[in-house]
């Protein structure tokens, strides 16, 4: 499997606060990876650096062998943890905008998902509930045929019924040519979807293993191991 | 991609500005109608006089405010759009589009320039309801011609078209670049971004005013007071104006480069 993402000695400070500490990591295509850690462990900071929204203090991050830039943005589909779309547009206008900017965007996939989740394309985005806005954002991100999906808290704000649908969608989109990086606290919900788990603690990777290995060698679920590692 | 970005930037800016133009034209027409219909209201007594005065004042205030808003409001809208699109929540979307930072900046500059131009045109056109029927076109052209002659004699006796072209570039793009520069540099100070933007603006003002003052002083010093005729003064002022504009354009170019550098290498959006 080919490498889609590589972090070398990646470090990020906010003022004097260390958010990501000398992180070294490679991610291969064909996997769904859970980026797991408590609040303030550096998950969002790491994802923002992958997407070129934050500049590392030192070290580097490479996507398909290149630093974050125009080429990396062509192959990464990013779902931020906040509502980032222009809220004055209608849902159908947002769909059109995604199609305008991303050549790998599928209108059919987006419309099918909007219909499945009973989201009205003619409604202005700002009139939707917070949960529905998150669903629209996720639908748009997942309607791309990207090589790396970076999903920051994709199911945090949605109802349990929609969570199942979203996780099924992620699984359907998964292929040998793509990697999915999911950052979440809801480990129980995503555990069955994951191939690999990364535990991030105080900006450092404390575990990087396949879910199968965790279950077989440690005899624990990812959720149980998480509670053990991050026990307060 | 530039065309697509431009389209969405124009939509984003236009949703605030275009309704303002409608209010400006509407209030201009209302003022003219009021004057036509109730112009003699000033002669009326008591309650009627009060109503005429109140109504006339409200319409005039709306007209005045919409003039101010369409001239200056466009810069406020440009600043808000830039901050929201690239330095705040929406930056999480726009900055992950597969386009370069230059393209973002150029698209915003072009969309903003178009609206600044439109605002100026709309401001001038808003006088039409007052002019139509009252003043003849040749009279207007005559007045404008005289104003132009005076300006040309005083400030544009040499290099008139060069000065006008550079002035137009500065007018359409300069203030926008300054706005982008201040907001972008401001985000380098976490938790104090507004203060950072304000400090960047102060730095710009001190630098630009002090050096343009030196240019003006040097230009005036060369002016021979002994031969104080219009042609000599005009020539000297043209020179000072040209040097000042070029100087400001250099400052704006440097600020564009700094803005681009910060976006590319120091970006830390909220």
Short mmCIF file of C-alpha atoms in Angstrom, two decimals:
data_model
loop_
_atom_site.label_atom_id
_atom_site.label_comp_id
_atom_site.label_asym_id
_atom_site.label_seq_id
_atom_site.Cartn_x
_atom_site.Cartn_y
_atom_site.Cartn_z
CA UNK A 1 0.00 0.00 0.00
CA UNK A 2 1.28 3.46 -0.83
CA UNK A 3 1.89 6.17 1.74
CA UNK A 4 -0.57 9.07 1.63
CA UNK A 5 0.63 11.03 4.66
CA UNK A 6 3.93 11.38 6.43
CA UNK A 7 4.72 13.53 9.47
CA UNK A 8 8.37 14.09 10.36
CA UNK A 9 9.30 15.55 13.76
CA UNK A 10 6.11 17.59 13.56
CA UNK A 11 5.83 20.13 16.36
CA UNK A 12 3.35 22.90 17.01
CA UNK A 13 3.41 25.48 19.78
CA UNK A 14 0.66 28.00 20.53
CA UNK A 15 2.70 30.67 22.24
CA UNK A 16 4.37 28.65 25.01
CA UNK A 17 1.80 25.84 24.94
CA UNK A 18 2.92 22.68 23.20
CA UNK A 19 0.07 21.20 21.14
CA UNK A 20 1.88 18.64 18.96
CA UNK A 21 5.17 17.24 20.18
CA UNK A 22 7.73 15.85 17.73
CA UNK A 23 5.19 13.63 15.99
CA UNK A 24 6.43 11.01 13.52
CA UNK A 25 3.85 9.06 11.58
CA UNK A 26 3.04 7.50 8.22
CA UNK A 27 -0.44 6.68 6.99
CA UNK A 28 -1.10 4.30 4.13
CA UNK A 29 -3.98 4.26 1.70
CA UNK A 30 -6.70 1.65 2.04
CA UNK A 31 -7.28 2.17 5.76
CA UNK A 32 -9.81 3.82 8.05
CA UNK A 33 -7.81 5.30 10.90
CA UNK A 34 -9.18 6.56 14.19
CA UNK A 35 -7.35 9.55 15.64
CA UNK A 36 -8.32 9.21 19.26
CA UNK A 37 -7.47 11.25 22.30
CA UNK A 38 -9.00 13.38 25.03
CA UNK A 39 -9.74 17.09 24.66
CA UNK A 40 -6.59 19.14 24.10
CA UNK A 41 -4.51 16.16 22.99
CA UNK A 42 -3.65 17.82 19.65
CA UNK A 43 -6.04 16.01 17.29
CA UNK A 44 -7.55 19.10 15.70
CA UNK A 45 -4.18 20.84 15.56
CA UNK A 46 -2.73 17.86 13.70
CA UNK A 47 -5.66 17.78 11.25
CA UNK A 48 -5.42 21.54 10.69
CA UNK A 49 -1.71 21.17 9.84
CA UNK A 50 -2.52 18.41 7.35
CA UNK A 51 -4.93 20.83 5.66
CA UNK A 52 -2.53 23.77 5.61
CA UNK A 53 -4.63 25.82 8.05
CA UNK A 54 -1.85 25.92 10.61
CA UNK A 55 1.86 26.26 10.04
CA UNK A 56 4.02 23.80 12.01
CA UNK A 57 6.48 25.37 14.42
CA UNK A 58 9.05 22.80 13.27
CA UNK A 59 9.18 19.54 11.36
CA UNK A 60 7.13 18.84 8.29
CA UNK A 61 4.07 17.13 6.99
CA UNK A 62 3.89 15.58 3.54
CA UNK A 63 0.82 14.49 1.59
CA UNK A 64 1.66 12.29 -1.37
CA UNK A 65 5.24 13.44 -0.84
CA UNK A 66 4.40 17.17 -1.02
CA UNK A 67 3.97 19.86 1.60
CA UNK A 68 0.40 21.11 2.09
CA UNK A 69 -0.51 23.29 -0.90
CA UNK A 70 -2.67 23.36 -4.00
CA UNK A 71 -1.81 19.76 -4.94
CA UNK A 72 -2.50 18.32 -1.49
CA UNK A 73 -5.83 20.19 -1.33
CA UNK A 74 -6.89 18.49 -4.55
CA UNK A 75 -6.63 15.07 -2.91
CA UNK A 76 -7.77 15.81 0.66
CA UNK A 77 -11.43 16.03 1.58
CA UNK A 78 -11.66 17.87 4.88
CA UNK A 79 -14.53 18.02 7.31
CA UNK A 80 -13.79 20.63 9.99
CA UNK A 81 -15.19 20.33 13.49
CA UNK A 82 -17.16 23.57 13.01
CA UNK A 83 -19.67 24.82 10.46
CA UNK A 84 -17.44 26.46 7.84
CA UNK A 85 -19.71 26.83 4.83
CA UNK A 86 -21.13 30.22 3.78
CA UNK A 87 -24.39 30.15 5.73
CA UNK A 88 -26.24 32.57 3.45
CA UNK A 89 -26.33 30.04 0.62
CA UNK A 90 -28.99 27.44 -0.02
CA UNK A 91 -27.99 23.79 0.28
CA UNK A 92 -28.23 23.33 -3.51
CA UNK A 93 -25.93 26.33 -4.00
CA UNK A 94 -23.39 24.75 -1.67
CA UNK A 95 -23.59 21.54 -3.69
CA UNK A 96 -22.96 23.57 -6.85
CA UNK A 97 -20.04 25.37 -5.21
CA UNK A 98 -18.40 22.08 -4.22
CA UNK A 99 -18.86 20.84 -7.78
CA UNK A 100 -17.33 24.05 -9.12
CA UNK A 101 -14.16 23.77 -7.06
CA UNK A 102 -13.57 20.01 -6.77
CA UNK A 103 -13.26 18.00 -9.96
CA UNK A 104 -13.68 14.76 -7.98
CA UNK A 105 -17.07 15.81 -6.61
CA UNK A 106 -20.10 13.65 -7.44
CA UNK A 107 -23.41 15.53 -7.67
CA UNK A 108 -25.32 12.25 -7.77
CA UNK A 109 -23.73 10.97 -4.58
CA UNK A 110 -24.45 14.28 -2.80
CA UNK A 111 -28.10 14.38 -3.90
CA UNK A 112 -28.66 10.75 -2.93
CA UNK A 113 -27.25 11.32 0.54
CA UNK A 114 -29.24 14.56 1.00
CA UNK A 115 -32.39 12.72 0.04
CA UNK A 116 -31.61 9.73 2.31
CA UNK A 117 -31.15 12.07 5.27
CA UNK A 118 -34.30 14.05 4.34
CA UNK A 119 -32.43 17.31 3.83
CA UNK A 120 -34.18 19.88 1.65
CA UNK A 121 -31.80 21.28 -1.00
CA UNK A 122 -33.87 24.43 -1.34
CA UNK A 123 -33.44 25.48 2.27
CA UNK A 124 -30.90 28.15 3.20
CA UNK A 125 -28.03 26.57 5.13
CA UNK A 126 -28.43 28.97 8.06
CA UNK A 127 -32.03 27.88 8.66
CA UNK A 128 -30.95 24.27 9.29
CA UNK A 129 -30.41 22.93 12.80
CA UNK A 130 -26.80 22.52 13.97
CA UNK A 131 -27.03 18.76 13.48
CA UNK A 132 -28.41 19.12 9.94
CA UNK A 133 -25.73 21.65 9.05
CA UNK A 134 -23.10 19.13 10.15
CA UNK A 135 -24.80 16.47 8.04
CA UNK A 136 -24.73 18.71 4.94
CA UNK A 137 -21.07 19.45 5.52
CA UNK A 138 -20.27 15.77 5.91
CA UNK A 139 -22.29 14.85 2.82
CA UNK A 140 -20.33 17.37 0.75
CA UNK A 141 -17.00 16.10 2.08
CA UNK A 142 -17.94 12.46 1.48
CA UNK A 143 -19.25 13.15 -2.05
CA UNK A 144 -15.71 13.63 -3.25
CA UNK A 145 -13.54 10.85 -4.60
CA UNK A 146 -10.57 11.96 -2.50
CA UNK A 147 -7.36 10.13 -1.58
CA UNK A 148 -7.43 11.25 2.04
CA UNK A 149 -10.55 12.09 4.02
CA UNK A 150 -9.85 14.10 7.18
CA UNK A 151 -12.97 14.00 9.29
CA UNK A 152 -12.77 16.01 12.51
CA UNK A 153 -15.58 14.90 14.85
CA UNK A 154 -17.87 13.76 11.99
CA UNK A 155 -20.59 12.28 14.20
CA UNK A 156 -20.29 14.45 17.31
CA UNK A 157 -23.33 16.61 16.68
CA UNK A 158 -25.68 14.22 14.89
CA UNK A 159 -28.39 11.91 16.21
CA UNK A 160 -27.64 8.16 16.67
CA UNK A 161 -29.77 7.13 13.65
CA UNK A 162 -27.85 9.48 11.36
CA UNK A 163 -24.57 8.30 12.91
CA UNK A 164 -25.18 4.78 11.61
CA UNK A 165 -25.96 6.13 8.16
CA UNK A 166 -22.84 8.31 8.18
CA UNK A 167 -20.59 5.46 9.27
CA UNK A 168 -22.09 3.25 6.57
CA UNK A 169 -21.39 6.02 4.06
CA UNK A 170 -17.79 6.25 5.19
CA UNK A 171 -17.43 2.48 4.77
CA UNK A 172 -18.99 2.62 1.30
CA UNK A 173 -16.58 5.34 0.21
CA UNK A 174 -13.61 3.46 1.53
CA UNK A 175 -11.41 1.93 -1.17
CA UNK A 176 -7.85 0.78 -1.69
CA UNK A 177 -6.90 4.17 -3.10
CA UNK A 178 -8.11 6.23 -0.16
CA UNK A 179 -7.41 6.63 3.54
CA UNK A 180 -9.95 7.95 6.03
CA UNK A 181 -8.71 9.72 9.14
CA UNK A 182 -11.46 10.11 11.73
CA UNK A 183 -10.96 12.17 14.85
CA UNK A 184 -13.60 11.47 17.48
CA UNK A 185 -14.44 10.93 21.14
CA UNK A 186 -17.26 8.52 20.30
CA UNK A 187 -15.04 5.46 20.12
CA UNK A 188 -17.76 2.88 20.70
CA UNK A 189 -19.68 4.19 17.68
CA UNK A 190 -16.75 4.11 15.28
CA UNK A 191 -14.80 1.13 16.61
CA UNK A 192 -16.33 -1.40 14.25
CA UNK A 193 -15.48 0.87 11.32
CA UNK A 194 -11.79 1.35 12.12
CA UNK A 195 -8.80 -0.55 10.74
CA UNK A 196 -6.22 1.28 12.82
CA UNK A 197 -6.22 3.35 15.99
CA UNK A 198 -3.88 6.21 16.85
CA UNK A 199 -3.92 7.39 20.45
CA UNK A 200 -2.76 10.96 20.86
CA UNK A 201 -1.77 12.15 24.34
CA UNK A 202 -0.37 15.62 25.00
CA UNK A 203 0.62 15.94 21.38
CA UNK A 204 2.42 12.61 21.16
CA UNK A 205 1.42 9.30 19.60
CA UNK A 206 1.21 6.81 22.46
CA UNK A 207 -0.32 4.00 20.42
CA UNK A 208 -0.38 3.22 16.71
CA UNK A 209 -1.76 -0.24 16.01
CA UNK A 210 -4.36 -2.08 14.02
CA UNK A 211 -7.71 -2.66 15.70
CA UNK A 212 -7.28 -6.42 15.13
CA UNK A 213 -3.96 -6.42 16.98
CA UNK A 214 -5.42 -4.47 19.87
CA UNK A 215 -8.22 -7.00 20.22
CA UNK A 216 -6.09 -10.12 19.70
CA UNK A 217 -2.88 -9.25 21.54
CA UNK A 218 -4.32 -7.09 24.34
CA UNK A 219 -7.67 -8.83 24.57
CA UNK A 220 -9.48 -5.50 24.78
CA UNK A 221 -11.71 -3.36 22.69
CA UNK A 222 -10.31 -0.03 21.48
CA UNK A 223 -12.82 1.72 23.75
CA UNK A 224 -11.66 -0.25 26.82
CA UNK A 225 -8.01 0.39 26.03
CA UNK A 226 -8.73 4.10 25.51
CA UNK A 227 -10.38 4.33 28.94
CA UNK A 228 -7.37 2.57 30.46
CA UNK A 229 -4.73 4.75 28.76
CA UNK A 230 -6.54 8.02 29.37
CA UNK A 231 -7.94 7.24 32.81
CA UNK A 232 -8.22 10.39 34.94
CA UNK B 1 -10.44 28.79 -10.78
CA UNK B 2 -9.96 32.57 -10.53
CA UNK B 3 -13.28 33.10 -12.33
CA UNK B 4 -15.09 30.78 -9.92
CA UNK B 5 -13.56 32.42 -6.85
CA UNK B 6 -14.43 35.84 -8.28
CA UNK B 7 -18.03 34.77 -8.82
CA UNK B 8 -18.46 33.63 -5.22
CA UNK B 9 -16.61 36.65 -3.80
CA UNK B 10 -18.83 38.99 -5.81
CA UNK B 11 -21.94 37.19 -4.56
CA UNK B 12 -20.70 37.38 -1.01
CA UNK B 13 -19.99 41.12 -1.22
CA UNK B 14 -22.98 41.97 -3.40
CA UNK B 15 -25.61 40.62 -1.02
CA UNK B 16 -24.85 43.55 1.30
CA UNK B 17 -23.99 46.24 -1.23
CA UNK B 18 -26.63 45.77 -3.94
CA UNK B 19 -29.59 46.33 -1.56
CA UNK B 20 -27.79 49.48 -0.42
CA UNK B 21 -27.74 50.79 -3.99
CA UNK B 22 -31.49 50.16 -4.20
CA UNK B 23 -32.03 52.15 -0.97
CA UNK B 24 -29.83 54.97 -2.32
CA UNK B 25 -31.75 55.25 -5.60
CA UNK B 26 -35.08 54.79 -3.83
CA UNK B 27 -34.36 57.55 -1.31
CA UNK B 28 -33.03 59.88 -4.05
CA UNK B 29 -36.27 59.42 -5.99
CA UNK B 30 -38.26 59.89 -2.76
CA UNK B 31 -36.48 63.19 -2.03
CA UNK B 32 -37.23 64.45 -5.55
CA UNK B 33 -40.88 63.34 -5.33
CA UNK B 34 -41.21 64.95 -1.94
CA UNK B 35 -39.87 68.23 -3.27
CA UNK B 36 -42.17 68.05 -6.31
CA UNK B 37 -45.31 67.12 -4.39
CA UNK B 38 -44.86 68.92 -1.09
CA UNK B 39 -42.37 71.62 -2.00
CA UNK B 40 -44.95 74.25 -1.06
CA UNK B 41 -45.53 72.53 2.30
CA UNK B 42 -43.20 75.02 3.92
CA UNK B 43 -45.99 77.58 3.66
CA UNK B 44 -48.47 75.42 5.56
CA UNK B 45 -49.21 75.93 9.24
CA UNK B 46 -49.33 73.86 12.45
CA UNK B 47 -49.63 70.06 12.24
CA UNK B 48 -49.29 69.94 8.44
CA UNK B 49 -46.03 71.88 8.58
CA UNK B 50 -44.70 69.53 11.28
CA UNK B 51 -45.58 66.45 9.21
CA UNK B 52 -43.93 67.90 6.08
CA UNK B 53 -40.78 68.78 8.01
CA UNK B 54 -40.60 65.38 9.71
CA UNK B 55 -41.23 63.42 6.52
CA UNK B 56 -38.75 65.53 4.54
CA UNK B 57 -36.09 65.15 7.25
CA UNK B 58 -36.50 61.38 7.43
CA UNK B 59 -36.20 60.97 3.66
CA UNK B 60 -33.22 63.32 3.51
CA UNK B 61 -31.47 61.50 6.38
CA UNK B 62 -32.06 58.11 4.71
CA UNK B 63 -30.66 59.52 1.46
CA UNK B 64 -27.62 61.01 3.19
CA UNK B 65 -26.93 57.83 5.19
CA UNK B 66 -27.25 55.64 2.10
CA UNK B 67 -24.75 57.89 0.27
CA UNK B 68 -22.29 57.54 3.17
CA UNK B 69 -22.95 53.79 3.41
CA UNK B 70 -22.49 53.15 -0.31
CA UNK B 71 -19.21 55.10 -0.42
CA UNK B 72 -17.63 53.93 2.84
CA UNK B 73 -19.74 50.86 3.60
CA UNK B 74 -18.16 49.02 0.68
CA UNK B 75 -14.83 49.02 2.54
CA UNK B 76 -16.48 47.72 5.70
CA UNK B 77 -18.10 44.92 3.70
CA UNK B 78 -14.77 44.13 2.00
CA UNK B 79 -13.04 43.93 5.41
CA UNK B 80 -15.75 41.71 6.93
CA UNK B 81 -15.81 39.43 3.89
CA UNK B 82 -12.03 39.05 3.93
CA UNK B 83 -11.92 38.30 7.65
CA UNK B 84 -14.80 35.83 7.54
CA UNK B 85 -13.68 34.09 4.36
CA UNK B 86 -10.01 33.65 5.08
CA UNK B 87 -9.28 34.32 8.75
CA UNK B 88 -12.30 32.94 10.53
CA UNK B 89 -14.77 30.01 10.36
CA UNK B 90 -15.26 30.12 6.58
CA UNK B 91 -11.49 29.96 6.17
CA UNK B 92 -11.82 26.27 7.08
CA UNK B 93 -13.61 25.88 3.77
CA UNK B 94 -12.07 28.50 1.47
CA UNK B 95 -8.46 27.84 2.49
CA UNK B 96 -8.87 24.14 1.78
CA UNK B 97 -9.92 24.79 -1.82
CA UNK B 98 -7.28 23.76 -4.36
CA UNK B 99 -6.23 27.31 -5.20
CA UNK B 100 -3.15 29.36 -4.31
CA UNK B 101 -3.12 32.16 -1.77
CA UNK B 102 -2.40 34.60 -4.61
CA UNK B 103 -5.57 33.53 -6.35
CA UNK B 104 -7.63 34.12 -3.20
CA UNK B 105 -6.14 37.60 -2.82
CA UNK B 106 -6.48 38.55 -6.50
CA UNK B 107 -10.08 37.33 -6.64
CA UNK B 108 -10.99 39.38 -3.58
CA UNK B 109 -9.17 42.44 -4.93
CA UNK B 110 -10.96 42.24 -8.30
CA UNK B 111 -14.40 41.70 -6.76
CA UNK B 112 -13.79 44.55 -4.32
CA UNK B 113 -12.49 46.86 -7.08
CA UNK B 114 -15.61 46.22 -9.14
CA UNK B 115 -17.82 47.15 -6.22
CA UNK B 116 -15.78 50.27 -5.37
CA UNK B 117 -16.17 51.35 -8.99
CA UNK B 118 -19.89 50.55 -8.94
CA UNK B 119 -20.35 52.46 -5.69
CA UNK B 120 -18.72 55.55 -7.21
CA UNK B 121 -20.91 55.23 -10.32
CA UNK B 122 -24.05 54.71 -8.24
CA UNK B 123 -23.16 57.74 -6.10
CA UNK B 124 -22.93 59.93 -9.21
CA UNK B 125 -26.07 58.42 -10.76
CA UNK B 126 -28.03 59.01 -7.54
CA UNK B 127 -28.03 62.72 -8.44
CA UNK B 128 -30.00 61.97 -11.62
CA UNK B 129 -33.43 62.26 -9.97
CA UNK B 130 -32.52 65.82 -8.90
CA UNK B 131 -30.97 66.83 -12.20
CA UNK B 132 -33.57 65.50 -14.62
CA UNK B 133 -35.90 68.30 -15.61
CA UNK B 134 -33.99 70.92 -13.63
CA UNK B 135 -30.63 71.15 -15.34
CA UNK B 136 -29.76 70.57 -19.01
CA UNK B 137 -26.99 68.15 -19.98
CA UNK B 138 -24.84 70.82 -21.76
CA UNK B 139 -24.85 72.89 -18.55
CA UNK B 140 -23.59 69.90 -16.52
CA UNK B 141 -20.92 69.13 -19.09
CA UNK B 142 -19.86 72.77 -19.04
CA UNK B 143 -19.46 72.79 -15.24
CA UNK B 144 -17.62 69.46 -15.29
CA UNK B 145 -15.33 70.77 -18.05
CA UNK B 146 -14.41 73.81 -15.97
CA UNK B 147 -13.74 71.70 -12.88
CA UNK B 148 -11.56 69.37 -14.94
CA UNK B 149 -9.60 72.31 -16.40
CA UNK B 150 -8.85 73.68 -12.93
CA UNK B 151 -7.73 70.28 -11.64
CA UNK B 152 -5.64 69.69 -14.75
CA UNK B 153 -3.96 73.09 -14.48
CA UNK B 154 -3.22 72.70 -10.76
CA UNK B 155 -2.27 69.07 -10.37
CA UNK B 156 -2.04 67.43 -13.77
CA UNK B 157 -0.08 69.85 -15.93
CA UNK B 158 2.49 67.11 -16.60
CA UNK B 159 1.94 63.35 -17.02
CA UNK B 160 -1.83 63.77 -16.64
CA UNK B 161 -2.82 60.32 -17.91
CA UNK B 162 -0.06 58.55 -16.04
CA UNK B 163 -1.11 60.23 -12.80
CA UNK B 164 -4.79 59.44 -13.40
CA UNK B 165 -4.05 55.79 -14.22
CA UNK B 166 -1.89 55.31 -11.13
CA UNK B 167 -4.46 57.15 -9.02
CA UNK B 168 -7.19 54.80 -10.29
CA UNK B 169 -5.05 51.75 -9.46
CA UNK B 170 -4.40 53.11 -5.97
CA UNK B 171 -8.07 54.00 -5.46
CA UNK B 172 -9.36 50.60 -6.59
CA UNK B 173 -6.79 48.33 -5.01
CA UNK B 174 -4.68 50.28 -2.48
CA UNK B 175 -7.16 50.60 0.39
CA UNK B 176 -8.22 46.98 -0.09
CA UNK B 177 -4.61 45.78 0.18
CA UNK B 178 -4.20 47.88 3.32
CA UNK B 179 -7.32 46.24 4.81
CA UNK B 180 -6.10 42.73 3.92
CA UNK B 181 -2.63 43.52 5.27
CA UNK B 182 -3.93 44.78 8.64
CA UNK B 183 -6.30 41.83 9.17
CA UNK B 184 -3.70 39.25 8.12
CA UNK B 185 -0.88 40.72 10.22
CA UNK B 186 -3.33 41.06 13.13
CA UNK B 187 -3.88 37.30 13.23
CA UNK B 188 -0.21 36.86 14.11
CA UNK B 189 -1.08 37.99 17.64
CA UNK B 190 -3.24 35.16 19.04
CA UNK B 191 -6.18 36.32 21.22
CA UNK B 192 -5.50 39.95 20.28
CA UNK B 193 -6.17 39.89 16.55
CA UNK B 194 -8.12 43.14 16.45
CA UNK B 195 -5.39 44.91 18.40
CA UNK B 196 -2.83 43.41 16.02
CA UNK B 197 -4.77 44.71 13.00
CA UNK B 198 -5.02 48.15 14.60
CA UNK B 199 -1.28 48.21 15.31
CA UNK B 200 -0.56 47.23 11.69
CA UNK B 201 -2.75 50.14 10.57
CA UNK B 202 -0.94 52.57 12.89
CA UNK B 203 2.42 51.34 11.54
CA UNK B 204 1.16 51.91 7.98
CA UNK B 205 -0.03 55.42 8.80
CA UNK B 206 3.20 56.48 10.53
CA UNK B 207 5.39 55.10 7.76
CA UNK B 208 3.34 56.39 4.85
CA UNK B 209 2.60 59.85 6.26
CA UNK B 210 6.14 60.57 7.39
CA UNK B 211 7.78 59.59 4.11
CA UNK B 212 5.13 61.25 1.90
CA UNK B 213 5.63 64.38 4.03
CA UNK B 214 9.33 64.29 3.23
CA UNK B 215 8.51 63.92 -0.50
CA UNK B 216 6.15 66.89 -0.38
CA UNK B 217 8.64 69.06 1.51
CA UNK B 218 11.41 68.21 -0.95
CA UNK B 219 9.12 69.00 -3.89
CA UNK B 220 8.01 72.33 -2.48
CA UNK B 221 11.58 73.30 -1.67
CA UNK B 222 12.51 73.00 -5.34
CA UNK B 223 9.64 75.33 -6.25
CA UNK B 224 11.00 78.77 -7.16
CA UNK B 225 8.81 81.21 -5.26
CA UNK B 226 10.19 84.11 -7.33
CA UNK B 227 8.42 82.90 -10.49
CA UNK B 228 5.10 82.13 -8.84
CA UNK B 229 2.76 81.57 -11.78
CA UNK B 230 0.10 78.90 -12.30
CA UNK B 231 2.18 76.91 -14.79
CA UNK B 232 5.14 76.61 -12.41
CA UNK B 233 2.96 75.76 -9.43
CA UNK B 234 1.00 73.22 -11.50
CA UNK B 235 4.18 71.57 -12.71
CA UNK B 236 5.57 71.35 -9.16
CA UNK B 237 2.32 69.96 -7.75
CA UNK B 238 2.08 67.41 -10.60
CA UNK B 239 5.55 66.19 -9.68
CA UNK B 240 4.73 65.95 -5.99
CA UNK B 241 1.46 64.15 -6.76
CA UNK B 242 3.14 61.65 -9.10
CA UNK B 243 5.92 60.88 -6.61
CA UNK B 244 3.42 60.50 -3.75
CA UNK B 245 1.22 58.12 -5.74
CA UNK B 246 4.19 56.01 -6.82
CA UNK B 247 5.40 55.96 -3.23
CA UNK B 248 1.98 54.81 -1.97
CA UNK B 249 1.78 52.14 -4.69
CA UNK B 250 5.17 50.82 -3.57
CA UNK B 251 3.91 50.65 0.02
CA UNK B 252 0.77 48.77 -1.11
CA UNK B 253 2.91 46.36 -3.17
CA UNK B 254 5.10 45.66 -0.11
CA UNK B 255 1.98 45.14 2.01
CA UNK B 256 0.60 42.69 -0.56
CA UNK B 257 3.86 40.71 -0.43
CA UNK B 258 3.77 40.65 3.39
CA UNK B 259 0.09 39.57 3.39
CA UNK B 260 0.87 36.76 0.96
CA UNK B 261 3.91 35.68 2.99
CA UNK B 262 1.94 35.55 6.26
CA UNK B 263 -0.87 33.58 4.60
CA UNK B 264 1.57 31.11 3.11
CA UNK B 265 4.02 30.65 5.97
CA UNK B 266 2.48 31.95 9.20
CA UNK B 267 -1.19 31.13 8.87
CA UNK B 268 -2.90 30.30 12.17
CA UNK B 269 -6.62 30.70 11.65
CA UNK B 270 -8.88 30.75 14.69
#
